[in-house]
């Protein structure tokens, strides 16, 4: 007999097995607990991302406000 066919037969037999309300409630509680663990918000990745964003903003501000090299500015010559 094909192993997959045998497993299908076992699953069909398991569907007919009755479970007590207490067993169903315990299974549901375990499932909810596992889902809560997966949905938990982790602070470290958010903190690292926020820190990288701050550093990038500071670097951009430093670059954009830095004086031009050799004392030259982006402004054209002054009119006398």
N, CA, C and O atoms as a GROMACS GRO file, in nm:
protein
  320
    1UNK      N    1   0.084  -0.119   0.000
    1UNK     CA    2   0.000   0.000   0.000
    1UNK      C    3   0.089   0.125   0.000
    1UNK      O    4   0.194   0.127   0.064
    2UNK      N    5   0.046   0.227  -0.072
    2UNK     CA    6   0.118   0.353  -0.082
    2UNK      C    7   0.118   0.423   0.055
    2UNK      O    8   0.012   0.434   0.118
    3UNK      N    9   0.236   0.470   0.104
    3UNK     CA   10   0.241   0.536   0.236
    3UNK      C   11   0.148   0.657   0.246
    3UNK      O   12   0.089   0.682   0.351
    4UNK      N   13   0.136   0.734   0.138
    4UNK     CA   14   0.047   0.849   0.141
    4UNK      C   15  -0.098   0.807   0.156
    4UNK      O   16  -0.175   0.871   0.228
    5UNK      N   17  -0.135   0.702   0.089
    5UNK     CA   18  -0.271   0.650   0.099
    5UNK      C   19  -0.298   0.601   0.241
    5UNK      O   20  -0.407   0.621   0.296
    6UNK      N   21  -0.198   0.538   0.300
    6UNK     CA   22  -0.212   0.489   0.437
    6UNK      C   23  -0.230   0.606   0.534
    6UNK      O   24  -0.312   0.600   0.626
    7UNK      N   25  -0.152   0.713   0.513
    7UNK     CA   26  -0.167   0.831   0.598
    7UNK      C   27  -0.304   0.894   0.581
    7UNK      O   28  -0.365   0.938   0.679
    8UNK      N   29  -0.353   0.899   0.459
    8UNK     CA   30  -0.486   0.954   0.436
    8UNK      C   31  -0.591   0.874   0.512
    8UNK      O   32  -0.685   0.931   0.568
    9UNK      N   33  -0.576   0.742   0.513
    9UNK     CA   34  -0.670   0.658   0.588
    9UNK      C   35  -0.662   0.687   0.737
    9UNK      O   36  -0.764   0.693   0.805
   10UNK      N   37  -0.540   0.705   0.788
   10UNK     CA   38  -0.525   0.736   0.931
   10UNK      C   39  -0.589   0.871   0.965
   10UNK      O   40  -0.653   0.885   1.070
   11UNK      N   41  -0.571   0.968   0.878
   11UNK     CA   42  -0.631   1.099   0.904
   11UNK      C   43  -0.784   1.091   0.902
   11UNK      O   44  -0.850   1.158   0.981
   12UNK      N   45  -0.837   1.012   0.814
   12UNK     CA   46  -0.982   0.994   0.810
   12UNK      C   47  -1.032   0.928   0.939
   12UNK      O   48  -1.137   0.965   0.991
   13UNK      N   49  -0.956   0.832   0.990
   13UNK     CA   50  -0.993   0.768   1.115
   13UNK      C   51  -0.984   0.866   1.232
   13UNK      O   52  -1.065   0.862   1.324
   14UNK      N   53  -0.883   0.954   1.228
   14UNK     CA   54  -0.866   1.050   1.336
   14UNK      C   55  -0.979   1.152   1.340
   14UNK      O   56  -1.013   1.203   1.447
   15UNK      N   57  -1.036   1.184   1.225
   15UNK     CA   58  -1.147   1.278   1.221
   15UNK      C   59  -1.267   1.225   1.297
   15UNK      O   60  -1.347   1.303   1.351
   16UNK      N   61  -1.280   1.093   1.303
   16UNK     CA   62  -1.394   1.032   1.371
   16UNK      C   63  -1.374   1.020   1.522
   16UNK      O   64  -1.469   0.990   1.594
   17UNK      N   65  -1.251   1.043   1.569
   17UNK     CA   66  -1.224   1.031   1.712
   17UNK      C   67  -1.281   1.153   1.782
   17UNK      O   68  -1.254   1.266   1.743
   18UNK      N   69  -1.359   1.129   1.886
   18UNK     CA   70  -1.419   1.239   1.961
   18UNK      C   71  -1.322   1.291   2.067
   18UNK      O   72  -1.244   1.216   2.125
   19UNK      N   73  -1.330   1.420   2.092
   19UNK     CA   74  -1.245   1.481   2.195
   19UNK      C   75  -1.336   1.548   2.296
   19UNK      O   76  -1.442   1.601   2.262
   20UNK      N   77  -1.293   1.546   2.417
   20UNK     CA   78  -1.373   1.608   2.522
   20UNK      C   79  -1.364   1.760   2.510
   20UNK      O   80  -1.268   1.811   2.452
   21UNK      N   81  -1.462   1.832   2.562
   21UNK     CA   82  -1.458   1.979   2.558
   21UNK      C   83  -1.334   2.035   2.630
   21UNK      O   84  -1.279   2.138   2.590
   22UNK      N   85  -1.291   1.965   2.736
   22UNK     CA   86  -1.172   2.011   2.809
   22UNK      C   87  -1.047   2.000   2.720
   22UNK      O   88  -0.964   2.090   2.719
   23UNK      N   89  -1.035   1.890   2.646
   23UNK     CA   90  -0.920   1.872   2.558
   23UNK      C   91  -0.921   1.976   2.447
   23UNK      O   92  -0.815   2.028   2.410
   24UNK      N   93  -1.038   2.007   2.393
   24UNK     CA   94  -1.048   2.110   2.290
   24UNK      C   95  -1.009   2.247   2.346
   24UNK      O   96  -0.940   2.324   2.280
   25UNK      N   97  -1.054   2.274   2.467
   25UNK     CA   98  -1.023   2.403   2.529
   25UNK      C   99  -0.873   2.416   2.556
   25UNK      O  100  -0.815   2.522   2.535
   26UNK      N  101  -0.810   2.308   2.601
   26UNK     CA  102  -0.665   2.311   2.625
   26UNK      C  103  -0.587   2.330   2.494
   26UNK      O  104  -0.489   2.405   2.490
   27UNK      N  105  -0.631   2.265   2.388
   27UNK     CA  106  -0.565   2.280   2.258
   27UNK      C  107  -0.578   2.424   2.210
   27UNK      O  108  -0.482   2.482   2.157
   28UNK      N  109  -0.695   2.482   2.227
   28UNK     CA  110  -0.717   2.620   2.185
   28UNK      C  111  -0.631   2.716   2.267
   28UNK      O  112  -0.576   2.812   2.213
   29UNK      N  113  -0.619   2.690   2.397
   29UNK     CA  114  -0.536   2.775   2.483
   29UNK      C  115  -0.389   2.768   2.441
   29UNK      O  116  -0.320   2.870   2.437
   30UNK      N  117  -0.340   2.648   2.409
   30UNK     CA  118  -0.201   2.632   2.364
   30UNK      C  119  -0.178   2.705   2.232
   30UNK      O  120  -0.075   2.768   2.212
   31UNK      N  121  -0.275   2.694   2.142
   31UNK     CA  122  -0.263   2.761   2.013
   31UNK      C  123  -0.260   2.913   2.030
   31UNK      O  124  -0.181   2.981   1.965
   32UNK      N  125  -0.347   2.965   2.115
   32UNK     CA  126  -0.348   3.109   2.141
   32UNK      C  127  -0.217   3.156   2.204
   32UNK      O  128  -0.168   3.263   2.170
   33UNK      N  129  -0.161   3.075   2.293
   33UNK     CA  130  -0.034   3.110   2.356
   33UNK      C  131   0.078   3.116   2.252
   33UNK      O  132   0.161   3.208   2.256
   34UNK      N  133   0.082   3.021   2.161
   34UNK     CA  134   0.184   3.022   2.056
   34UNK      C  135   0.169   3.144   1.965
   34UNK      O  136   0.268   3.204   1.924
   35UNK      N  137   0.044   3.181   1.934
   35UNK     CA  138   0.022   3.298   1.850
   35UNK      C  139   0.063   3.425   1.922
   35UNK      O  140   0.115   3.517   1.858
   36UNK      N  141   0.039   3.434   2.052
   36UNK     CA  142   0.079   3.552   2.128
   36UNK      C  143   0.230   3.569   2.127
   36UNK      O  144   0.280   3.681   2.117
   37UNK      N  145   0.303   3.458   2.137
   37UNK     CA  146   0.449   3.464   2.135
   37UNK      C  147   0.497   3.516   2.000
   37UNK      O  148   0.594   3.592   1.995
   38UNK      N  149   0.432   3.476   1.892
   38UNK     CA  150   0.474   3.519   1.759
   38UNK      C  151   0.441   3.666   1.735
   38UNK      O  152   0.513   3.733   1.661
   39UNK      N  153   0.334   3.717   1.796
   39UNK     CA  154   0.292   3.855   1.775
   39UNK      C  155   0.364   3.953   1.867
   39UNK      O  156   0.344   4.074   1.854
   40UNK      N  157   0.444   3.905   1.957
   40UNK     CA  158   0.510   3.990   2.053
   40UNK      C  159   0.601   4.090   1.980
   40UNK      O  160   0.677   4.051   1.890
   41UNK      N  161   0.594   4.217   2.018
   41UNK     CA  162   0.673   4.322   1.956
   41UNK      C  163   0.812   4.322   2.018
   41UNK      O  164   0.827   4.330   2.140
   42UNK      N  165   0.913   4.313   1.934
   42UNK     CA  166   1.050   4.313   1.982
   42UNK      C  167   1.105   4.454   1.972
   42UNK      O  168   1.098   4.517   1.866
   43UNK      N  169   1.160   4.505   2.080
   43UNK     CA  170   1.205   4.643   2.088
   43UNK      C  171   1.340   4.665   2.022
   43UNK      O  172   1.363   4.772   1.965
   44UNK      N  173   1.429   4.568   2.026
   44UNK     CA  174   1.565   4.586   1.976
   44UNK      C  175   1.569   4.623   1.827
   44UNK      O  176   1.637   4.720   1.793
   45UNK      N  177   1.502   4.552   1.737
   45UNK     CA  178   1.509   4.591   1.596
   45UNK      C  179   1.454   4.732   1.571
   45UNK      O  180   1.507   4.806   1.488
   46UNK      N  181   1.348   4.769   1.642
   46UNK     CA  182   1.292   4.903   1.625
   46UNK      C  183   1.391   5.008   1.675
   46UNK      O  184   1.407   5.112   1.612
   47UNK      N  185   1.458   4.982   1.786
   47UNK     CA  186   1.555   5.075   1.841
   47UNK      C  187   1.674   5.092   1.747
   47UNK      O  188   1.721   5.203   1.725
   48UNK      N  189   1.722   4.982   1.692
   48UNK     CA  190   1.836   4.986   1.599
   48UNK      C  191   1.798   5.063   1.472
   48UNK      O  192   1.876   5.145   1.424
   49UNK      N  193   1.679   5.037   1.420
   49UNK     CA  194   1.634   5.108   1.299
   49UNK      C  195   1.622   5.257   1.326
   49UNK      O  196   1.664   5.339   1.243
   50UNK      N  197   1.565   5.293   1.440
   50UNK     CA  198   1.551   5.434   1.475
   50UNK      C  199   1.688   5.499   1.490
   50UNK      O  200   1.708   5.613   1.447
   51UNK      N  201   1.783   5.430   1.551
   51UNK     CA  202   1.918   5.482   1.567
   51UNK      C  203   1.987   5.504   1.434
   51UNK      O  204   2.055   5.604   1.414
   52UNK      N  205   1.970   5.410   1.342
   52UNK     CA  206   2.030   5.425   1.209
   52UNK      C  207   1.969   5.544   1.135
   52UNK      O  208   2.039   5.615   1.063
   53UNK      N  209   1.840   5.566   1.152
   53UNK     CA  210   1.773   5.678   1.089
   53UNK      C  211   1.827   5.811   1.144
   53UNK      O  212   1.848   5.905   1.068
   54UNK      N  213   1.849   5.818   1.273
   54UNK     CA  214   1.905   5.939   1.336
   54UNK      C  215   2.046   5.965   1.284
   54UNK      O  216   2.080   6.078   1.250
   55UNK      N  217   2.128   5.862   1.278
   55UNK     CA  218   2.266   5.878   1.230
   55UNK      C  219   2.266   5.925   1.085
   55UNK      O  220   2.344   6.013   1.049
   56UNK      N  221   2.180   5.869   1.002
   56UNK     CA  222   2.172   5.909   0.861
   56UNK      C  223   2.128   6.056   0.850
   56UNK      O  224   2.181   6.130   0.768
   57UNK      N  225   2.033   6.096   0.933
   57UNK     CA  226   1.987   6.235   0.930
   57UNK      C  227   2.099   6.329   0.974
   57UNK      O  228   2.118   6.435   0.914
   58UNK      N  229   2.173   6.292   1.077
   58UNK     CA  230   2.284   6.377   1.122
   58UNK      C  231   2.394   6.387   1.016
   58UNK      O  232   2.449   6.495   0.995
   59UNK      N  233   2.426   6.278   0.952
   59UNK     CA  234   2.526   6.281   0.846
   59UNK      C  235   2.480   6.370   0.730
   59UNK      O  236   2.560   6.446   0.674
   60UNK      N  237   2.354   6.360   0.694
   60UNK     CA  238   2.302   6.443   0.586
   60UNK      C  239   2.307   6.592   0.624
   60UNK      O  240   2.347   6.676   0.543
   61UNK      N  241   2.267   6.623   0.747
   61UNK     CA  242   2.272   6.763   0.791
   61UNK      C  243   2.414   6.815   0.795
   61UNK      O  244   2.439   6.929   0.757
   62UNK      N  245   2.507   6.735   0.840
   62UNK     CA  246   2.647   6.775   0.846
   62UNK      C  247   2.701   6.799   0.704
   62UNK      O  248   2.772   6.896   0.680
   63UNK      N  249   2.667   6.710   0.612
   63UNK     CA  250   2.714   6.723   0.474
   63UNK      C  251   2.653   6.845   0.405
   63UNK      O  252   2.721   6.916   0.331
   64UNK      N  253   2.523   6.871   0.431
   64UNK     CA  254   2.457   6.980   0.360
   64UNK      C  255   2.494   7.117   0.415
   64UNK      O  256   2.483   7.217   0.344
   65UNK      N  257   2.538   7.126   0.540
   65UNK     CA  258   2.574   7.255   0.598
   65UNK      C  259   2.724   7.277   0.604
   65UNK      O  260   2.768   7.381   0.655
   66UNK      N  261   2.804   7.186   0.555
   66UNK     CA  262   2.950   7.200   0.558
   66UNK      C  263   2.993   7.310   0.460
   66UNK      O  264   2.935   7.322   0.352
   67UNK      N  265   3.094   7.389   0.497
   67UNK     CA  266   3.142   7.492   0.404
   67UNK      C  267   3.206   7.429   0.281
   67UNK      O  268   3.257   7.317   0.287
   68UNK      N  269   3.202   7.502   0.172
   68UNK     CA  270   3.260   7.451   0.048
   68UNK      C  271   3.412   7.445   0.062
   68UNK      O  272   3.469   7.527   0.135
   69UNK      N  273   3.480   7.352  -0.004
   69UNK     CA  274   3.625   7.342   0.005
   69UNK      C  275   3.693   7.467  -0.054
   69UNK      O  276   3.639   7.531  -0.143
   70UNK      N  277   3.811   7.498  -0.003
   70UNK     CA  278   3.893   7.610  -0.049
   70UNK      C  279   3.823   7.745  -0.033
   70UNK      O  280   3.852   7.839  -0.108
   71UNK      N  281   3.733   7.757   0.061
   71UNK     CA  282   3.668   7.883   0.087
   71UNK      C  283   3.572   7.926  -0.021
   71UNK      O  284   3.522   8.039  -0.016
   72UNK      N  285   3.544   7.843  -0.118
   72UNK     CA  286   3.451   7.879  -0.224
   72UNK      C  287   3.310   7.850  -0.177
   72UNK      O  288   3.285   7.752  -0.107
   73UNK      N  289   3.220   7.934  -0.216
   73UNK     CA  290   3.080   7.910  -0.182
   73UNK      C  291   3.004   7.888  -0.309
   73UNK      O  292   3.054   7.913  -0.418
   74UNK      N  293   2.884   7.841  -0.297
   74UNK     CA  294   2.801   7.815  -0.413
   74UNK      C  295   2.738   7.943  -0.468
   74UNK      O  296   2.669   7.938  -0.569
   75UNK      N  297   2.761   8.057  -0.403
   75UNK     CA  298   2.701   8.183  -0.444
   75UNK      C  299   2.791   8.248  -0.550
   75UNK      O  300   2.914   8.240  -0.539
   76UNK      N  301   2.733   8.312  -0.649
   76UNK     CA  302   2.810   8.378  -0.754
   76UNK      C  303   2.884   8.499  -0.700
   76UNK      O  304   2.866   8.536  -0.584
   77UNK      N  305   2.967   8.562  -0.783
   77UNK     CA  306   3.046   8.678  -0.738
   77UNK      C  307   2.954   8.795  -0.703
   77UNK      O  308   2.848   8.814  -0.762
   78UNK      N  309   3.000   8.872  -0.604
   78UNK     CA  310   2.919   8.986  -0.561
   78UNK      C  311   2.936   9.101  -0.660
   78UNK      O  312   3.044   9.120  -0.715
   79UNK      N  313   2.833   9.175  -0.681
   79UNK     CA  314   2.836   9.292  -0.769
   79UNK      C  315   2.885   9.412  -0.691
   79UNK      O  316   2.837   9.433  -0.579
   80UNK      N  317   2.980   9.495  -0.745
   80UNK     CA  318   3.033   9.612  -0.671
   80UNK      C  319   2.934   9.725  -0.662
   80UNK      O  320   2.964   9.829  -0.604
   0.00000   0.00000   0.00000
